[in-house]
mmCIF file of C-alpha atoms and ligand atoms in Angstrom:
data_model
loop_
_atom_site.group_PDB
_atom_site.id
_atom_site.type_symbol
_atom_site.label_atom_id
_atom_site.label_comp_id
_atom_site.label_asym_id
_atom_site.label_seq_id
_atom_site.Cartn_x
_atom_site.Cartn_y
_atom_site.Cartn_z
ATOM 1 C CA MET P 263 83.216 111.469 -41.122
ATOM 2 C CA TYR P 264 86.640 112.762 -41.980
ATOM 3 C CA PHE P 265 89.919 111.176 -40.978
ATOM 4 C CA ASP P 266 92.361 112.725 -43.463
ATOM 5 C CA ASN P 267 94.819 115.535 -42.779
ATOM 6 C CA ALA P 268 95.422 116.675 -46.351
ATOM 7 C CA GLU P 269 95.459 120.363 -47.238
ATOM 8 C CA GLY P 270 92.421 122.624 -47.594
ATOM 9 C CA MET P 271 88.848 122.650 -46.330
ATOM 10 C CA VAL P 272 86.598 119.635 -46.774
ATOM 11 C CA PHE P 273 83.074 119.966 -48.224
ATOM 12 C CA ARG P 274 80.306 117.440 -48.750
ATOM 13 C CA PRO P 275 76.561 117.573 -49.457
ATOM 14 C CA PRO P 276 74.375 117.782 -46.299
ATOM 15 C CA SER P 277 72.932 114.325 -47.038
ATOM 16 C CA GLU P 278 76.435 112.819 -46.781
ATOM 17 C CA ALA P 279 76.757 113.696 -43.090
ATOM 18 C CA ASN P 280 77.109 110.013 -42.148
ATOM 19 C CA SER P 281 79.471 109.135 -44.964
ATOM 20 C CA LEU P 282 83.161 108.559 -44.788
ATOM 21 C CA ILE P 283 84.806 111.314 -46.845
ATOM 22 C CA LEU P 284 87.520 109.893 -49.058
ATOM 23 C CA ARG P 285 89.403 112.655 -50.881
ATOM 24 C CA VAL P 286 90.585 111.108 -54.111
ATOM 25 C CA THR P 287 91.236 114.593 -55.474
ATOM 26 C CA ILE P 288 91.982 117.827 -53.645
ATOM 27 C CA GLY P 289 90.100 121.023 -54.533
ATOM 28 C CA CYS P 290 88.195 121.754 -57.747
ATOM 29 C CA SER P 291 89.746 121.664 -61.221
ATOM 30 C CA HIS P 292 87.521 124.568 -62.367
ATOM 31 C CA ASN P 293 87.727 126.720 -59.230
ATOM 32 C CA ALA P 294 86.496 129.822 -61.067
ATOM 33 C CA CYS P 295 82.780 130.249 -60.271
ATOM 34 C CA THR P 296 82.343 133.806 -59.023
ATOM 35 C CA PHE P 297 79.931 132.848 -56.207
ATOM 36 C CA CYS P 298 81.973 129.946 -54.810
ATOM 37 C CA GLY P 299 84.438 130.275 -51.981
ATOM 38 C CA MET P 300 84.930 126.564 -51.373
ATOM 39 C CA TYR P 301 88.380 125.873 -52.771
ATOM 40 C CA HIS P 302 89.902 129.311 -53.342
ATOM 41 C CA ASP P 303 92.868 128.562 -51.121
ATOM 42 C CA THR P 304 93.402 125.029 -52.371
ATOM 43 C CA ALA P 305 95.430 124.094 -55.440
ATOM 44 C CA PHE P 306 93.761 121.334 -57.403
ATOM 45 C CA ARG P 307 95.519 117.985 -57.589
ATOM 46 C CA ILE P 308 94.676 114.385 -58.259
ATOM 47 C CA ARG P 309 96.000 112.241 -55.449
ATOM 48 C CA PRO P 310 98.496 109.576 -56.497
ATOM 49 C CA GLU P 311 97.339 105.977 -56.426
ATOM 50 C CA ALA P 312 99.605 105.001 -53.535
ATOM 51 C CA GLU P 313 98.260 107.892 -51.434
ATOM 52 C CA VAL P 314 94.630 106.824 -52.007
ATOM 53 C CA THR P 315 95.439 103.152 -51.381
ATOM 54 C CA ALA P 316 97.036 104.030 -48.051
ATOM 55 C CA LEU P 317 94.028 106.200 -47.137
ATOM 56 C CA ILE P 318 91.597 103.367 -47.832
ATOM 57 C CA GLU P 319 93.627 100.940 -45.709
ATOM 58 C CA ARG P 320 93.744 103.431 -42.842
ATOM 59 C CA ALA P 321 90.019 104.178 -43.075
ATOM 60 C CA ALA P 322 89.159 100.473 -43.183
ATOM 61 C CA ALA P 323 91.144 99.904 -40.006
ATOM 62 C CA LEU P 324 89.369 102.792 -38.270
ATOM 63 C CA TYR P 325 85.810 102.250 -39.608
ATOM 64 C CA PRO P 326 85.540 98.660 -40.847
ATOM 65 C CA TYR P 327 81.713 98.667 -40.843
ATOM 66 C CA GLN P 328 81.264 101.875 -42.840
ATOM 67 C CA ARG P 329 78.244 101.668 -45.163
ATOM 68 C CA ARG P 330 78.510 104.970 -47.049
ATOM 69 C CA ILE P 331 81.492 106.598 -48.716
ATOM 70 C CA PHE P 332 81.626 109.993 -50.450
ATOM 71 C CA LEU P 333 84.436 110.518 -52.947
ATOM 72 C CA ALA P 334 85.691 114.097 -52.600
ATOM 73 C CA ASP P 335 86.641 116.849 -53.399
ATOM 74 C CA GLY P 336 84.795 119.042 -55.894
ATOM 75 C CA ASN P 337 84.846 116.780 -58.946
ATOM 76 C CA ALA P 338 86.061 113.259 -58.280
ATOM 77 C CA LEU P 339 84.709 112.175 -61.674
ATOM 78 C CA ILE P 340 87.647 113.908 -63.318
ATOM 79 C CA LEU P 341 89.590 110.699 -62.567
ATOM 80 C CA PRO P 342 89.863 108.279 -65.489
ATOM 81 C CA THR P 343 87.193 105.599 -65.243
ATOM 82 C CA ASP P 344 89.666 102.731 -64.824
ATOM 83 C CA ARG P 345 91.224 104.548 -61.872
ATOM 84 C CA LEU P 346 87.784 105.151 -60.324
ATOM 85 C CA LEU P 347 86.816 101.522 -60.808
ATOM 86 C CA LYS P 348 90.026 100.382 -59.154
ATOM 87 C CA ILE P 349 89.303 102.613 -56.151
ATOM 88 C CA MET P 350 85.705 101.395 -55.940
ATOM 89 C CA HIS P 351 86.714 97.742 -56.109
ATOM 90 C CA HIS P 352 89.252 98.332 -53.365
ATOM 91 C CA LEU P 353 86.520 100.001 -51.279
ATOM 92 C CA ALA P 354 84.195 97.038 -51.799
ATOM 93 C CA GLN P 355 86.899 94.688 -50.511
ATOM 94 C CA ALA P 356 87.980 96.898 -47.627
ATOM 95 C CA PHE P 357 84.460 97.689 -46.357
ATOM 96 C CA PRO P 358 82.345 94.499 -46.384
ATOM 97 C CA LYS P 359 79.165 96.371 -45.406
ATOM 98 C CA LEU P 360 79.557 99.116 -48.000
ATOM 99 C CA ALA P 361 76.119 99.999 -49.434
ATOM 100 C CA ARG P 362 76.738 103.111 -51.503
ATOM 101 C CA ILE P 363 79.389 105.339 -53.019
ATOM 102 C CA THR P 364 78.597 108.917 -54.031
ATOM 103 C CA CYS P 365 80.471 111.936 -55.378
ATOM 104 C CA TYR P 366 80.215 115.393 -56.914
ATOM 105 C CA GLY P 367 80.350 115.378 -60.704
ATOM 106 C CA GLY P 368 81.322 118.270 -62.961
ATOM 107 C CA PRO P 369 79.339 118.545 -66.218
ATOM 108 C CA HIS P 370 82.413 118.284 -68.446
ATOM 109 C CA ASP P 371 83.701 115.231 -66.570
ATOM 110 C CA ILE P 372 80.317 113.539 -67.000
ATOM 111 C CA LEU P 373 80.168 114.425 -70.700
ATOM 112 C CA ARG P 374 83.661 112.998 -71.232
ATOM 113 C CA LYS P 375 82.554 109.582 -69.969
ATOM 114 C CA THR P 376 80.856 107.160 -72.339
ATOM 115 C CA PRO P 377 77.504 105.566 -71.435
ATOM 116 C CA GLU P 378 79.419 102.299 -70.965
ATOM 117 C CA GLU P 379 81.842 103.921 -68.515
ATOM 118 C CA LEU P 380 78.980 105.392 -66.487
ATOM 119 C CA ALA P 381 77.240 102.007 -66.480
ATOM 120 C CA ALA P 382 80.460 100.376 -65.217
ATOM 121 C CA LEU P 383 80.645 102.949 -62.404
ATOM 122 C CA ARG P 384 77.010 102.277 -61.522
ATOM 123 C CA ASN P 385 77.665 98.535 -61.437
ATOM 124 C CA ALA P 386 80.677 99.120 -59.195
ATOM 125 C CA GLY P 387 78.432 100.909 -56.680
ATOM 126 C CA LEU P 388 78.263 104.557 -57.702
ATOM 127 C CA HIS P 389 74.857 105.381 -56.289
ATOM 128 C CA ILE P 390 74.432 109.160 -56.542
ATOM 129 C CA ILE P 391 76.182 111.919 -58.495
ATOM 130 C CA TYR P 392 75.693 115.426 -57.098
ATOM 131 C CA LEU P 393 75.614 117.986 -59.896
ATOM 132 C CA GLY P 394 75.837 121.738 -59.270
ATOM 133 C CA ILE P 395 73.393 122.882 -61.939
ATOM 134 C CA GLU P 396 73.160 126.344 -60.343
ATOM 135 C CA SER P 397 71.047 127.813 -63.195
ATOM 136 C CA GLY P 398 69.553 126.854 -66.522
ATOM 137 C CA ASP P 399 70.008 130.367 -67.874
ATOM 138 C CA ASP P 400 72.961 130.854 -70.229
ATOM 139 C CA GLU P 401 73.406 134.501 -69.255
ATOM 140 C CA VAL P 402 73.580 133.604 -65.584
ATOM 141 C CA LEU P 403 75.931 130.647 -66.160
ATOM 142 C CA SER P 404 78.213 132.885 -68.186
ATOM 143 C CA ALA P 405 78.067 135.747 -65.677
ATOM 144 C CA VAL P 406 79.082 133.464 -62.809
ATOM 145 C CA ASN P 407 81.806 131.837 -64.930
ATOM 146 C CA LYS P 408 80.427 128.334 -64.525
ATOM 147 C CA GLY P 409 82.314 127.276 -67.646
ATOM 148 C CA VAL P 410 79.385 125.409 -69.157
ATOM 149 C CA THR P 411 76.260 126.170 -71.187
ATOM 150 C CA ALA P 412 72.756 125.214 -70.147
ATOM 151 C CA ALA P 413 72.634 122.724 -73.035
ATOM 152 C CA GLN P 414 75.847 121.041 -71.827
ATOM 153 C CA MET P 415 74.588 120.977 -68.248
ATOM 154 C CA SER P 416 71.310 119.453 -69.397
ATOM 155 C CA ALA P 417 73.100 116.824 -71.484
ATOM 156 C CA ALA P 418 75.349 115.904 -68.539
ATOM 157 C CA GLY P 419 72.390 115.515 -66.179
ATOM 158 C CA GLN P 420 70.417 113.443 -68.664
ATOM 159 C CA LYS P 421 73.431 111.208 -69.252
ATOM 160 C CA VAL P 422 73.652 110.352 -65.554
ATOM 161 C CA ILE P 423 69.952 109.504 -65.369
ATOM 162 C CA ALA P 424 70.167 107.427 -68.567
ATOM 163 C CA ALA P 425 73.022 105.441 -66.989
ATOM 164 C CA GLY P 426 70.763 104.467 -64.084
ATOM 165 C CA ILE P 427 72.683 106.529 -61.526
ATOM 166 C CA LYS P 428 70.685 108.754 -59.190
ATOM 167 C CA LEU P 429 71.234 112.445 -59.800
ATOM 168 C CA SER P 430 71.004 115.059 -57.089
ATOM 169 C CA GLY P 431 70.903 118.496 -58.714
ATOM 170 C CA MET P 432 71.563 121.752 -56.904
ATOM 171 C CA ILE P 433 70.310 125.138 -58.019
ATOM 172 C CA ILE P 434 70.949 128.547 -56.457
ATOM 173 C CA LEU P 435 68.099 130.985 -55.852
ATOM 174 C CA GLY P 436 69.024 134.599 -56.531
ATOM 175 C CA LEU P 437 72.044 133.699 -58.668
ATOM 176 C CA GLY P 438 70.952 136.035 -61.472
ATOM 177 C CA GLY P 439 70.305 138.926 -59.110
ATOM 178 C CA LYS P 440 67.578 141.442 -59.905
ATOM 179 C CA ASP P 441 68.569 141.689 -63.572
ATOM 180 C CA ARG P 442 68.087 138.013 -64.463
ATOM 181 C CA THR P 443 65.591 136.750 -61.880
ATOM 182 C CA ASN P 444 62.900 135.952 -64.424
ATOM 183 C CA GLY P 445 65.208 134.247 -66.926
ATOM 184 C CA HIS P 446 66.906 132.358 -64.094
ATOM 185 C CA ALA P 447 63.580 131.079 -62.752
ATOM 186 C CA ILE P 448 62.091 130.003 -66.073
ATOM 187 C CA ASN P 449 65.216 128.582 -67.690
ATOM 188 C CA THR P 450 66.227 126.727 -64.546
ATOM 189 C CA ALA P 451 62.779 125.111 -64.454
ATOM 190 C CA LYS P 452 63.274 124.220 -68.129
ATOM 191 C CA ILE P 453 66.577 122.452 -67.528
ATOM 192 C CA ILE P 454 65.112 120.626 -64.524
ATOM 193 C CA ASN P 455 62.280 119.408 -66.745
ATOM 194 C CA GLU P 456 64.817 118.150 -69.299
ATOM 195 C CA ILE P 457 67.007 116.388 -66.765
ATOM 196 C CA ASN P 458 64.303 115.209 -64.355
ATOM 197 C CA PRO P 459 66.792 114.740 -61.488
ATOM 198 C CA THR P 460 66.090 112.190 -58.775
ATOM 199 C CA MET P 461 66.604 114.863 -56.129
ATOM 200 C CA LEU P 462 66.678 118.638 -56.414
ATOM 201 C CA GLY P 463 68.067 120.970 -53.786
ATOM 202 C CA ALA P 464 67.500 124.717 -53.912
ATOM 203 C CA LEU P 465 70.060 126.795 -52.041
ATOM 204 C CA THR P 466 70.021 130.577 -51.730
ATOM 205 C CA LEU P 467 72.926 132.672 -52.948
ATOM 206 C CA MET P 468 75.333 133.566 -50.172
ATOM 207 C CA LEU P 469 77.893 136.245 -50.915
ATOM 208 C CA HIS P 470 81.005 134.675 -49.450
ATOM 209 C CA GLU P 471 83.783 136.852 -48.132
ATOM 210 C CA GLY P 472 86.434 137.318 -50.786
ATOM 211 C CA SER P 473 84.324 135.950 -53.657
ATOM 212 C CA PRO P 474 84.179 137.943 -56.930
ATOM 213 C CA MET P 475 80.408 138.035 -56.682
ATOM 214 C CA ARG P 476 80.509 139.716 -53.295
ATOM 215 C CA GLN P 477 82.963 142.210 -54.694
ATOM 216 C CA ALA P 478 80.581 142.874 -57.609
ATOM 217 C CA ALA P 479 77.717 143.459 -55.164
ATOM 218 C CA GLU P 480 79.860 145.848 -53.109
ATOM 219 C CA ASN P 481 80.817 147.690 -56.312
ATOM 220 C CA GLY P 482 77.161 148.066 -57.305
ATOM 221 C CA GLU P 483 77.595 145.753 -60.311
ATOM 222 C CA PHE P 484 75.392 142.957 -58.989
ATOM 223 C CA TYR P 485 72.057 143.491 -57.228
ATOM 224 C CA PRO P 486 71.104 140.635 -54.879
ATOM 225 C CA LEU P 487 67.442 139.776 -54.417
ATOM 226 C CA SER P 488 65.557 140.713 -51.274
ATOM 227 C CA PRO P 489 63.864 137.869 -49.330
ATOM 228 C CA TYR P 490 60.542 138.859 -50.938
ATOM 229 C CA GLU P 491 62.070 138.726 -54.426
ATOM 230 C CA LEU P 492 63.658 135.368 -53.619
ATOM 231 C CA MET P 493 60.207 134.020 -52.768
ATOM 232 C CA LEU P 494 58.810 135.375 -56.038
ATOM 233 C CA GLU P 495 61.665 133.726 -57.929
ATOM 234 C CA LEU P 496 61.144 130.409 -56.143
ATOM 235 C CA LYS P 497 57.429 130.562 -56.922
ATOM 236 C CA GLU P 498 58.094 131.240 -60.602
ATOM 237 C CA MET P 499 60.592 128.388 -60.752
ATOM 238 C CA VAL P 500 58.375 125.822 -59.008
ATOM 239 C CA ALA P 501 55.403 126.898 -61.126
ATOM 240 C CA HIS P 502 57.359 126.078 -64.293
ATOM 241 C CA ILE P 503 58.763 122.735 -63.105
ATOM 242 C CA ASN P 504 56.859 119.951 -64.842
ATOM 243 C CA VAL P 505 58.911 116.825 -64.260
ATOM 244 C CA THR P 506 57.350 113.531 -65.280
ATOM 245 C CA GLN P 507 59.238 111.246 -62.876
ATOM 246 C CA PRO P 508 59.230 111.767 -59.081
ATOM 247 C CA CYS P 509 61.779 114.352 -57.981
ATOM 248 C CA ILE P 510 62.424 114.871 -54.279
ATOM 249 C CA PHE P 511 62.575 118.630 -53.792
ATOM 250 C CA ARG P 512 64.253 120.278 -50.818
ATOM 251 C CA SER P 513 65.011 123.881 -49.955
ATOM 252 C CA THR P 514 66.038 123.104 -46.399
ATOM 253 C CA HIS P 515 69.626 124.366 -46.571
ATOM 254 C CA ILE P 516 70.671 126.857 -43.895
ATOM 255 C CA SER P 517 70.853 129.542 -46.597
ATOM 256 C CA ASN P 518 67.139 129.291 -47.400
ATOM 257 C CA PHE P 519 64.604 131.753 -46.093
ATOM 258 C CA LEU P 520 61.691 129.309 -46.363
ATOM 259 C CA PRO P 521 62.417 125.614 -45.723
ATOM 260 C CA LEU P 522 60.329 123.512 -48.104
ATOM 261 C CA ALA P 523 60.238 119.798 -48.788
ATOM 262 C CA GLY P 524 58.092 117.710 -51.073
ATOM 263 C CA THR P 525 58.049 115.450 -54.086
ATOM 264 C CA LEU P 526 57.424 116.873 -57.531
ATOM 265 C CA PRO P 527 55.151 116.775 -59.416
ATOM 266 C CA LYS P 528 52.832 115.359 -56.724
ATOM 267 C CA ASP P 529 53.297 118.181 -54.188
ATOM 268 C CA LYS P 530 53.629 121.099 -56.591
ATOM 269 C CA ASP P 531 50.379 122.795 -55.531
ATOM 270 C CA LEU P 532 51.212 122.367 -51.850
ATOM 271 C CA LEU P 533 54.653 123.909 -52.361
ATOM 272 C CA LEU P 534 53.169 126.842 -54.288
ATOM 273 C CA THR P 535 50.569 127.380 -51.571
ATOM 274 C CA ALA P 536 53.299 127.457 -48.914
ATOM 275 C CA ILE P 537 55.255 130.040 -50.929
ATOM 276 C CA ASP P 538 52.100 132.118 -51.420
ATOM 277 C CA GLN P 539 51.485 132.124 -47.678
ATOM 278 C CA VAL P 540 54.923 133.618 -47.113
ATOM 279 C CA LEU P 541 54.407 136.152 -49.874
ATOM 280 C CA ASP P 542 51.139 137.155 -48.155
ATOM 281 C CA VAL P 543 53.037 137.685 -44.923
ATOM 282 C CA PHE P 544 55.388 140.031 -46.759
ATOM 283 C CA ARG P 545 52.528 141.851 -48.438
ATOM 284 C CA ASN P 546 50.759 142.305 -45.120
ATOM 285 C CA GLN P 547 54.049 143.567 -43.702
ATOM 286 C CA THR P 548 53.888 141.355 -40.663
ATOM 287 C CA SER P 549 56.878 139.496 -39.271
ATOM 288 C CA PRO P 550 59.814 139.654 -41.691
ATOM 289 C CA THR P 551 61.378 136.732 -39.834
ATOM 290 C CA TYR P 552 58.630 134.279 -40.757
ATOM 291 C CA ASN P 553 60.138 130.822 -40.388
ATOM 292 C CA ALA P 554 57.372 128.266 -40.747
ATOM 293 C CA ARG P 555 58.578 124.804 -41.805
ATOM 294 C CA ASN P 556 56.558 123.221 -44.562
ATOM 295 C CA GLN P 557 57.009 119.471 -44.995
ATOM 296 C CA TYR P 558 54.742 117.291 -47.104
HETATM 297 S S1 LIG A 757 80.856 125.848 -57.677
HETATM 298 FE FE1 LIG A 757 81.689 123.799 -58.031
HETATM 299 S S2 LIG A 757 82.676 123.953 -60.050
HETATM 300 FE FE2 LIG A 757 82.384 126.051 -59.347
HETATM 301 S S3 LIG A 757 84.330 126.582 -58.339
HETATM 302 FE FE3 LIG A 757 82.919 125.822 -56.740
HETATM 303 S S4 LIG A 757 83.377 123.647 -56.549
HETATM 304 FE FE4 LIG A 757 84.257 124.331 -58.492
#
């Protein structure tokens, strides 16, 4: 639910469809990942306190019984913790039925916060941080200009979990193209095992119009995976994921060729079987538009 008329496009995770979107920042402070077209046309800025206060008052008048609020845009955690806490306390007063606050978190913003700051945010109602892990492979992270190493990403994810905040990680199938598919699969599984996110979403690389990655593909410098290769990569990744705490896994985004849902590690064999069934379809050269839904 979006009521603001500030500049630029608004993005939120699919699971925040029923949340009020409160843009405490505009755009993304990094804004340099080669695959991302989200905020290319939007200059990053932190919204002044008075602007956010007025927004909260307006939202509370419009939606007084709102239970969920998502702090946008791309990395709301860049705000100093005392500023975030002030906003969250205002939200708690303005929305008496408020049950959860969520936001995207950039790895560097998370690493900058102390365990005590993260605990204070949790106590103030920060329920989920969405972290774009994208890949656990250093070559892939560097190639897509993510601005972070796998070790830093892993440390950031683990810090969120250690603070008692739920972590929803996102990874991108096909991000390493044909050249790095194996390293991407295995090293991404490795980082997932280290972090053990509460939720894990697998998206498939989409080459957005105007993005440097699309340009690289058009120039013959990046070779995207075929649907069959994407399935092989997903199989390799899932096969190497060995989390010890329950992790809700979803690959149900519109970009995905095969929608899958389950809880790891419990449903690992079922997920692998579902992927194998699709691979068999490919091998038997039957319908290339196979679209079975597999939910466990
Ligand atoms: S993927 Fe995330 S960090 Fe990278 S430019 Fe897009 S919004 Fe910013």
